[in-house]
């Protein structure tokens, strides 16, 4: 969605409500396709106070992620608030304020960048996900395997003898 900022630029105090939903299939991030299972819903407002334009949006959607432990797909609901400050004044020295070049603002670009920033570092389908067996690759959430579980690093094998000596 593109917002015309000419009104905000003319008036020193102005507020405009924003409410819309848009479809996005996927975002490419860090070599991975992050798919959306629900549309992106935006609710909030854009306002100007003096030379500063404030964009405050409540963003909600649902992503389809791949679990880092078991490699299964799962739905990850996202609901967050984003706050951005912008200005046309290039002399502002605040690092948090984005300098605008024209009167058109593409809100979807800000939203998609914020979605990427809110992604968890470790994507887990559940906190108690057991992952995959290191030997046979069985998903341990679904079934167990008969692989030998006490694989010891040969560099630490002498320590095992110390603990089992008693």
Short mmCIF file of C-alpha atoms in Angstrom, two decimals:
data_model
loop_
_atom_site.label_atom_id
_atom_site.label_comp_id
_atom_site.label_asym_id
_atom_site.label_seq_id
_atom_site.Cartn_x
_atom_site.Cartn_y
_atom_site.Cartn_z
CA UNK A 1 0.00 0.00 0.00
CA UNK A 2 1.34 3.39 -0.96
CA UNK A 3 0.42 6.41 1.16
CA UNK A 4 0.51 9.92 -0.27
CA UNK A 5 2.34 12.15 2.18
CA UNK A 6 1.58 15.49 0.52
CA UNK A 7 -1.11 16.29 3.12
CA UNK A 8 1.23 15.34 5.95
CA UNK A 9 3.99 17.46 4.46
CA UNK A 10 1.75 20.55 4.07
CA UNK A 11 0.15 20.49 7.53
CA UNK A 12 2.22 20.54 10.67
CA UNK A 13 -0.34 18.47 12.55
CA UNK A 14 -2.28 15.75 10.76
CA UNK A 15 -3.50 12.20 11.43
CA UNK A 16 -4.76 9.53 9.05
CA UNK A 17 -6.15 6.12 9.99
CA UNK A 18 -4.74 3.07 8.20
CA UNK A 19 -6.58 -0.22 7.98
CA UNK A 20 -6.08 -2.73 5.20
CA UNK A 21 -5.29 -6.34 4.45
CA UNK A 22 -3.09 -7.63 1.69
CA UNK A 23 -1.98 -11.00 0.39
CA UNK A 24 1.67 -11.97 0.23
CA UNK A 25 2.80 -15.43 -0.89
CA UNK A 26 6.32 -15.43 0.48
CA UNK A 27 9.35 -13.44 1.50
CA UNK A 28 12.84 -14.56 0.59
CA UNK A 29 15.20 -14.20 3.54
CA UNK A 30 18.63 -15.68 4.17
CA UNK A 31 18.28 -18.23 1.36
CA UNK A 32 14.90 -19.44 2.64
CA UNK A 33 11.36 -18.88 1.38
CA UNK A 34 9.12 -17.81 4.25
CA UNK A 35 5.53 -18.48 3.24
CA UNK A 36 2.38 -16.81 4.55
CA UNK A 37 -0.58 -18.95 5.57
CA UNK A 38 -2.82 -15.93 6.27
CA UNK A 39 -3.09 -12.43 4.77
CA UNK A 40 -1.24 -9.56 6.44
CA UNK A 41 -3.60 -7.30 8.40
CA UNK A 42 -2.56 -3.74 9.24
CA UNK A 43 -4.35 -1.36 11.60
CA UNK A 44 -3.02 1.92 12.91
CA UNK A 45 -2.37 5.48 11.89
CA UNK A 46 0.12 7.83 10.35
CA UNK A 47 0.43 11.29 11.85
CA UNK A 48 2.65 14.31 11.65
CA UNK A 49 3.82 16.54 14.44
CA UNK A 50 6.05 19.32 13.25
CA UNK A 51 8.63 17.86 10.88
CA UNK A 52 8.28 14.30 12.21
CA UNK A 53 5.91 11.75 10.65
CA UNK A 54 4.95 8.83 12.91
CA UNK A 55 3.76 5.51 11.54
CA UNK A 56 2.20 3.22 14.16
CA UNK A 57 0.80 -0.09 12.92
CA UNK A 58 -0.51 -3.24 14.54
CA UNK A 59 0.52 -6.10 12.23
CA UNK A 60 -0.97 -9.60 12.37
CA UNK A 61 -0.46 -12.58 10.09
CA UNK A 62 0.57 -16.22 10.19
CA UNK A 63 3.74 -17.66 8.71
CA UNK A 64 4.59 -21.18 7.65
CA UNK A 65 8.05 -21.96 9.04
CA UNK A 66 10.27 -25.03 9.12
CA UNK A 67 11.29 -26.33 12.56
CA UNK A 68 15.02 -26.12 13.22
CA UNK A 69 15.05 -29.47 15.06
CA UNK A 70 12.65 -31.79 13.23
CA UNK A 71 12.43 -30.03 9.82
CA UNK A 72 8.61 -30.21 9.83
CA UNK A 73 6.50 -27.25 8.70
CA UNK A 74 4.41 -25.45 11.31
CA UNK A 75 2.26 -22.32 11.50
CA UNK A 76 3.71 -19.41 13.44
CA UNK A 77 1.26 -16.61 14.36
CA UNK A 78 2.70 -13.10 14.34
CA UNK A 79 1.12 -10.15 16.10
CA UNK A 80 3.27 -7.12 16.78
CA UNK A 81 3.25 -3.34 16.77
CA UNK A 82 5.67 -1.38 14.65
CA UNK A 83 6.62 2.25 15.16
CA UNK A 84 8.56 4.20 12.54
CA UNK A 85 9.53 7.85 12.52
CA UNK A 86 10.22 9.69 9.28
CA UNK A 87 10.92 13.21 8.10
CA UNK A 88 11.53 15.20 4.94
CA UNK A 89 14.08 17.36 6.79
CA UNK A 90 17.56 16.08 5.90
CA UNK A 91 19.18 18.10 8.69
CA UNK A 92 17.73 15.90 11.46
CA UNK A 93 20.58 14.04 13.14
CA UNK A 94 18.54 11.36 14.91
CA UNK A 95 19.56 7.86 13.74
CA UNK A 96 16.07 6.45 14.34
CA UNK A 97 14.37 8.84 11.94
CA UNK A 98 14.12 7.75 8.31
CA UNK A 99 14.68 10.52 5.79
CA UNK A 100 12.07 10.52 3.01
CA UNK A 101 12.92 11.44 -0.56
CA UNK A 102 9.43 11.75 -2.06
CA UNK A 103 5.77 12.14 -1.10
CA UNK A 104 4.92 8.46 -1.57
CA UNK A 105 5.48 5.95 1.22
CA UNK A 106 5.33 2.22 0.54
CA UNK A 107 4.07 0.82 3.86
CA UNK A 108 4.40 -2.81 2.71
CA UNK A 109 8.18 -2.49 2.53
CA UNK A 110 8.32 -1.36 6.19
CA UNK A 111 5.97 -4.17 7.22
CA UNK A 112 7.89 -6.90 5.42
CA UNK A 113 11.18 -5.71 6.92
CA UNK A 114 9.58 -5.72 10.38
CA UNK A 115 8.27 -9.26 9.83
CA UNK A 116 11.79 -10.43 9.02
CA UNK A 117 13.11 -8.71 12.15
CA UNK A 118 10.52 -10.43 14.36
CA UNK A 119 11.35 -13.93 13.16
CA UNK A 120 12.70 -16.12 15.96
CA UNK A 121 16.39 -17.04 15.81
CA UNK A 122 15.60 -20.70 16.46
CA UNK A 123 12.34 -21.75 14.84
CA UNK A 124 10.73 -24.53 16.86
CA UNK A 125 7.38 -26.23 16.26
CA UNK A 126 7.15 -26.64 20.05
CA UNK A 127 9.44 -26.03 23.02
CA UNK A 128 9.71 -29.78 23.68
CA UNK A 129 10.48 -30.78 20.06
CA UNK A 130 12.75 -33.85 20.15
CA UNK A 131 14.19 -33.31 16.68
CA UNK A 132 15.70 -35.95 14.42
CA UNK A 133 17.85 -38.95 15.34
CA UNK A 134 21.49 -38.18 14.50
CA UNK A 135 22.05 -41.66 13.11
CA UNK A 136 18.95 -42.72 11.17
CA UNK A 137 17.08 -39.40 10.72
CA UNK A 138 13.83 -40.57 12.34
CA UNK A 139 11.58 -37.77 13.58
CA UNK A 140 11.64 -38.49 17.32
CA UNK A 141 8.36 -36.58 17.84
CA UNK A 142 6.53 -39.22 15.79
CA UNK A 143 8.37 -42.43 16.66
CA UNK A 144 11.42 -43.64 18.51
CA UNK A 145 14.35 -45.52 17.02
CA UNK A 146 16.73 -48.24 18.23
CA UNK A 147 19.93 -46.33 17.54
CA UNK A 148 22.64 -46.30 20.20
CA UNK A 149 22.09 -43.00 22.01
CA UNK A 150 25.36 -42.67 23.93
CA UNK A 151 27.65 -41.59 21.16
CA UNK A 152 30.81 -40.38 22.90
CA UNK A 153 33.34 -38.02 21.41
CA UNK A 154 36.62 -40.01 21.28
CA UNK A 155 38.50 -37.02 22.69
CA UNK A 156 36.40 -37.29 25.87
CA UNK A 157 36.31 -41.10 26.18
CA UNK A 158 38.83 -41.12 29.08
CA UNK A 159 36.49 -38.91 31.11
CA UNK A 160 33.77 -41.54 30.78
CA UNK A 161 36.06 -44.09 32.38
CA UNK A 162 36.65 -41.68 35.28
CA UNK A 163 32.92 -41.36 36.04
CA UNK A 164 32.20 -45.08 35.64
CA UNK A 165 35.15 -46.14 37.87
CA UNK A 166 33.09 -45.93 41.07
#
